[in-house]
């Protein structure tokens, strides 16, 4: 069961080259792609707790893999309303029955950690990090409840360097640097591991950061954030399978 944002979903990637498709093909197992475009851990919690989703929940996934990238602490990702229109299983089977779902879980966690006034402030990464960890703990509790025998992996996507970033990112370089600093810190990984979650980075798996031109969709196609290119998961997934003995 794959959780995450557009990186997991396979935004602008050819169907056969998405994370879920490559994983399914190489392991010969059903792979559920629950990546949500423009989201972070919030949508994962909402999906796992939604009553409407219960009929299509995977039965006994061996692994739950959440893919994290540097932008997951951005304010807008906590406030996006989630649509159930990006559910895909294996080779991009669409699921579009449900419409909008309110952000109850974000509101609940904001209240718990008193963070509402910080969500729109780009400088308050540490505050939003508390919120992220609060929601991640709830995701772990929910997956333990649904799948007590499954293993949870937190996959950190070691993103591209600034040389390949577009103007939108360059204009926010200080906040981007802060996001990378947090993502690469020892305390970030240790805090997640303390929840009983295995932390793996793509850099550990393939021995490099995603800093080659072919690692991203071309700017002519993807003028927003630099999403993974068609060959990225072909390189990462075999190493991941070996690492977790899948």
CSV table of C-alpha atoms in Angstrom, one decimal:
chain,number,residue,atom,x,y,z
A,1,UNK,CA,0.0,0.0,0.0
A,2,UNK,CA,1.6,3.2,-1.2
A,3,UNK,CA,0.9,6.6,0.4
A,4,UNK,CA,2.1,10.0,-0.4
A,5,UNK,CA,1.8,12.9,-2.9
A,6,UNK,CA,2.1,13.3,-6.6
A,7,UNK,CA,5.5,11.6,-6.5
A,8,UNK,CA,3.8,8.4,-5.4
A,9,UNK,CA,0.7,9.0,-7.6
A,10,UNK,CA,2.9,9.2,-10.7
A,11,UNK,CA,2.1,12.7,-11.9
A,12,UNK,CA,3.0,13.1,-15.6
A,13,UNK,CA,4.9,9.7,-15.6
A,14,UNK,CA,4.1,7.1,-18.2
A,15,UNK,CA,1.8,4.4,-16.6
A,16,UNK,CA,4.4,1.6,-16.7
A,17,UNK,CA,7.0,3.7,-14.9
A,18,UNK,CA,5.2,4.9,-11.8
A,19,UNK,CA,6.3,3.7,-8.4
A,20,UNK,CA,3.3,1.4,-8.0
A,21,UNK,CA,3.6,-0.1,-11.5
A,22,UNK,CA,7.3,-0.8,-11.2
A,23,UNK,CA,6.8,-2.3,-7.7
A,24,UNK,CA,3.9,-4.5,-8.9
A,25,UNK,CA,5.8,-5.7,-12.0
A,26,UNK,CA,9.0,-6.6,-10.2
A,27,UNK,CA,7.4,-8.3,-7.2
A,28,UNK,CA,4.4,-9.8,-9.1
A,29,UNK,CA,2.1,-8.6,-6.3
A,30,UNK,CA,-0.9,-6.3,-6.2
A,31,UNK,CA,0.2,-2.7,-5.3
A,32,UNK,CA,-2.3,-0.1,-4.2
A,33,UNK,CA,-1.4,3.4,-5.2
A,34,UNK,CA,-3.0,5.9,-2.8
A,35,UNK,CA,-0.9,8.9,-3.7
A,36,UNK,CA,-2.8,12.2,-3.7
A,37,UNK,CA,-1.6,15.1,-5.8
A,38,UNK,CA,-0.7,18.2,-3.7
A,39,UNK,CA,-1.0,16.4,-0.4
A,40,UNK,CA,1.1,15.1,2.4
A,41,UNK,CA,0.4,12.9,5.5
A,42,UNK,CA,-3.0,14.5,6.0
A,43,UNK,CA,-4.6,12.7,3.0
A,44,UNK,CA,-3.2,9.4,4.1
A,45,UNK,CA,-4.9,9.7,7.5
A,46,UNK,CA,-8.1,10.8,5.9
A,47,UNK,CA,-8.2,7.9,3.5
A,48,UNK,CA,-7.3,5.3,6.2
A,49,UNK,CA,-10.1,6.6,8.5
A,50,UNK,CA,-12.8,7.2,6.0
A,51,UNK,CA,-15.8,4.9,6.3
A,52,UNK,CA,-16.5,5.1,2.6
A,53,UNK,CA,-13.1,3.7,1.8
A,54,UNK,CA,-13.4,0.5,3.9
A,55,UNK,CA,-14.9,-1.6,1.1
A,56,UNK,CA,-11.8,-1.0,-1.0
A,57,UNK,CA,-9.1,-1.2,1.6
A,58,UNK,CA,-6.3,-3.7,0.8
A,59,UNK,CA,-6.8,-6.9,2.8
A,60,UNK,CA,-3.3,-7.7,4.2
A,61,UNK,CA,-0.5,-5.6,2.7
A,62,UNK,CA,2.9,-6.8,3.7
A,63,UNK,CA,4.2,-3.2,3.6
A,64,UNK,CA,2.8,0.3,3.9
A,65,UNK,CA,5.2,2.8,2.3
A,66,UNK,CA,4.8,6.5,2.7
A,67,UNK,CA,7.0,8.6,0.3
A,68,UNK,CA,8.2,11.9,1.7
A,69,UNK,CA,9.7,14.8,-0.3
A,70,UNK,CA,11.0,18.2,0.9
A,71,UNK,CA,7.8,20.1,0.2
A,72,UNK,CA,5.6,18.1,2.6
A,73,UNK,CA,5.9,20.7,5.3
A,74,UNK,CA,4.6,23.5,3.1
A,75,UNK,CA,1.5,25.2,4.6
A,76,UNK,CA,-0.8,24.5,1.7
A,77,UNK,CA,-0.4,20.7,2.0
A,78,UNK,CA,-2.0,20.7,5.4
A,79,UNK,CA,-5.0,22.7,4.2
A,80,UNK,CA,-5.8,21.1,0.9
A,81,UNK,CA,-9.2,19.5,0.7
A,82,UNK,CA,-8.8,16.0,-0.5
A,83,UNK,CA,-10.7,14.5,-3.4
A,84,UNK,CA,-11.2,10.8,-3.8
A,85,UNK,CA,-10.5,11.0,-7.5
A,86,UNK,CA,-6.9,9.9,-7.6
A,87,UNK,CA,-7.2,6.4,-6.2
A,88,UNK,CA,-5.4,3.9,-8.5
A,89,UNK,CA,-4.6,0.3,-8.1
A,90,UNK,CA,-1.7,-1.3,-10.0
A,91,UNK,CA,-1.9,0.1,-13.5
A,92,UNK,CA,-3.8,3.3,-12.8
A,93,UNK,CA,-7.3,2.0,-12.4
A,94,UNK,CA,-9.3,5.2,-11.7
A,95,UNK,CA,-11.6,5.5,-8.7
A,96,UNK,CA,-13.9,8.5,-8.8
A,97,UNK,CA,-17.0,7.7,-6.8
A,98,UNK,CA,-16.4,10.1,-3.9
A,99,UNK,CA,-16.2,13.8,-4.0
A,100,UNK,CA,-14.9,16.3,-1.5
A,101,UNK,CA,-14.0,15.3,2.1
A,102,UNK,CA,-13.6,17.9,4.8
A,103,UNK,CA,-10.4,18.5,6.6
A,104,UNK,CA,-11.6,17.2,10.0
A,105,UNK,CA,-8.3,15.5,10.9
A,106,UNK,CA,-6.2,18.5,10.1
A,107,UNK,CA,-8.4,20.7,12.2
A,108,UNK,CA,-8.3,18.2,15.1
A,109,UNK,CA,-4.5,18.0,15.1
A,110,UNK,CA,-4.1,21.8,14.8
A,111,UNK,CA,-6.2,22.2,17.9
A,112,UNK,CA,-4.2,19.5,19.7
A,113,UNK,CA,-0.9,21.1,19.1
A,114,UNK,CA,-2.0,24.8,18.9
A,115,UNK,CA,-0.6,25.4,15.5
A,116,UNK,CA,-3.4,27.1,13.6
A,117,UNK,CA,-1.7,30.5,13.4
A,118,UNK,CA,1.5,29.0,12.1
A,119,UNK,CA,0.1,27.2,9.0
A,120,UNK,CA,0.4,30.1,6.7
A,121,UNK,CA,3.8,31.3,7.9
A,122,UNK,CA,6.6,29.9,5.8
A,123,UNK,CA,9.2,30.6,8.5
A,124,UNK,CA,7.5,28.3,11.0
A,125,UNK,CA,8.8,24.9,9.8
A,126,UNK,CA,9.5,23.7,13.3
A,127,UNK,CA,5.8,24.3,14.2
A,128,UNK,CA,4.5,22.5,11.2
A,129,UNK,CA,7.0,19.7,11.8
A,130,UNK,CA,5.2,19.0,15.1
A,131,UNK,CA,1.9,18.9,13.3
A,132,UNK,CA,3.4,16.5,10.7
A,133,UNK,CA,4.6,14.2,13.4
A,134,UNK,CA,1.3,14.3,15.3
A,135,UNK,CA,-0.6,13.2,12.2
A,136,UNK,CA,2.1,10.6,11.3
A,137,UNK,CA,1.6,9.0,14.7
A,138,UNK,CA,-2.1,8.8,14.1
A,139,UNK,CA,-1.5,7.2,10.7
A,140,UNK,CA,0.8,4.6,12.3
A,141,UNK,CA,-1.9,3.9,15.0
A,142,UNK,CA,-4.5,3.4,12.2
A,143,UNK,CA,-2.3,1.2,10.1
A,144,UNK,CA,-1.5,-0.9,13.2
A,145,UNK,CA,-5.2,-1.2,13.9
A,146,UNK,CA,-6.1,-2.2,10.3
A,147,UNK,CA,-2.9,-4.2,9.5
A,148,UNK,CA,-1.2,-5.4,12.7
A,149,UNK,CA,1.1,-7.7,10.7
A,150,UNK,CA,2.2,-5.1,8.2
A,151,UNK,CA,5.5,-3.2,8.2
A,152,UNK,CA,5.6,0.6,7.8
A,153,UNK,CA,8.3,2.2,5.7
A,154,UNK,CA,9.0,6.0,5.5
A,155,UNK,CA,10.8,6.5,2.2
A,156,UNK,CA,12.5,9.9,1.9
A,157,UNK,CA,13.0,11.0,-1.6
A,158,UNK,CA,16.4,12.6,-1.8
A,159,UNK,CA,15.4,15.4,-4.1
A,160,UNK,CA,17.2,17.3,-6.8
A,161,UNK,CA,19.7,20.1,-6.2
A,162,UNK,CA,19.0,23.8,-6.7
A,163,UNK,CA,20.7,23.8,-10.1
A,164,UNK,CA,17.8,22.0,-11.6
A,165,UNK,CA,15.0,23.8,-9.8
A,166,UNK,CA,12.7,26.2,-11.6
A,167,UNK,CA,12.2,29.9,-10.9
A,168,UNK,CA,9.3,29.2,-8.5
A,169,UNK,CA,11.6,27.3,-6.2
A,170,UNK,CA,14.5,29.6,-6.6
A,171,UNK,CA,12.3,32.5,-5.4
A,172,UNK,CA,11.8,30.6,-2.2
A,173,UNK,CA,15.3,29.3,-1.8
A,174,UNK,CA,15.6,30.1,1.9
A,175,UNK,CA,12.5,28.2,2.9
A,176,UNK,CA,13.5,25.4,0.6
A,177,UNK,CA,16.9,25.2,2.2
A,178,UNK,CA,15.2,24.9,5.6
A,179,UNK,CA,13.0,22.1,4.4
A,180,UNK,CA,16.0,20.2,3.1
A,181,UNK,CA,17.9,20.9,6.4
A,182,UNK,CA,15.0,19.3,8.4
A,183,UNK,CA,14.6,16.4,6.0
A,184,UNK,CA,18.3,15.5,6.2
A,185,UNK,CA,18.7,15.9,9.9
A,186,UNK,CA,19.4,13.0,12.2
A,187,UNK,CA,16.6,14.1,14.7
A,188,UNK,CA,14.0,14.0,11.9
A,189,UNK,CA,14.8,10.4,11.1
A,190,UNK,CA,15.1,9.4,14.7
A,191,UNK,CA,11.8,10.9,15.6
A,192,UNK,CA,10.1,8.8,13.0
A,193,UNK,CA,12.0,5.6,13.9
A,194,UNK,CA,10.8,6.0,17.5
A,195,UNK,CA,7.3,5.5,16.2
A,196,UNK,CA,8.2,2.0,15.1
A,197,UNK,CA,8.6,3.1,11.4
A,198,UNK,CA,11.6,2.1,9.2
A,199,UNK,CA,13.2,5.1,7.6
A,200,UNK,CA,14.9,4.7,4.2
A,201,UNK,CA,16.2,7.3,1.8
A,202,UNK,CA,16.5,7.0,-1.9
A,203,UNK,CA,20.1,8.2,-1.6
A,204,UNK,CA,20.9,5.2,0.6
A,205,UNK,CA,19.3,2.9,-1.9
A,206,UNK,CA,21.1,4.1,-5.1
A,207,UNK,CA,24.0,6.0,-3.7
A,208,UNK,CA,23.2,9.4,-5.0
A,209,UNK,CA,20.7,12.3,-4.9
A,210,UNK,CA,18.2,12.8,-7.7
A,211,UNK,CA,20.3,15.5,-9.4
A,212,UNK,CA,20.5,14.4,-13.0
A,213,UNK,CA,18.4,16.0,-15.7
A,214,UNK,CA,16.8,12.7,-16.5
A,215,UNK,CA,15.6,12.4,-12.9
A,216,UNK,CA,12.8,14.9,-13.5
A,217,UNK,CA,10.1,15.5,-16.0
A,218,UNK,CA,11.2,18.0,-18.6
A,219,UNK,CA,10.4,21.7,-17.9
A,220,UNK,CA,8.4,21.9,-21.1
A,221,UNK,CA,6.0,19.3,-19.6
A,222,UNK,CA,6.3,20.0,-15.9
A,223,UNK,CA,6.7,23.7,-15.2
A,224,UNK,CA,5.8,23.5,-11.5
A,225,UNK,CA,7.8,21.3,-9.1
A,226,UNK,CA,10.3,18.9,-10.6
A,227,UNK,CA,8.5,15.6,-10.4
A,228,UNK,CA,10.4,12.3,-10.9
A,229,UNK,CA,11.0,11.3,-14.5
A,230,UNK,CA,10.1,8.0,-16.1
A,231,UNK,CA,13.3,6.2,-15.2
A,232,UNK,CA,13.5,7.1,-11.5
A,233,UNK,CA,11.5,4.3,-10.0
A,234,UNK,CA,13.1,1.8,-12.3
A,235,UNK,CA,16.3,2.6,-10.5
A,236,UNK,CA,15.0,3.0,-7.0
A,237,UNK,CA,12.5,0.1,-6.7
A,238,UNK,CA,14.9,-2.8,-7.2
A,239,UNK,CA,17.2,-1.5,-4.5
A,240,UNK,CA,14.1,-1.0,-2.2
A,241,UNK,CA,12.9,-4.5,-2.8
A,242,UNK,CA,16.3,-5.9,-1.9
A,243,UNK,CA,16.5,-3.7,1.2
A,244,UNK,CA,13.2,-4.7,2.7
A,245,UNK,CA,13.3,-8.3,1.4
A,246,UNK,CA,10.0,-7.9,-0.5
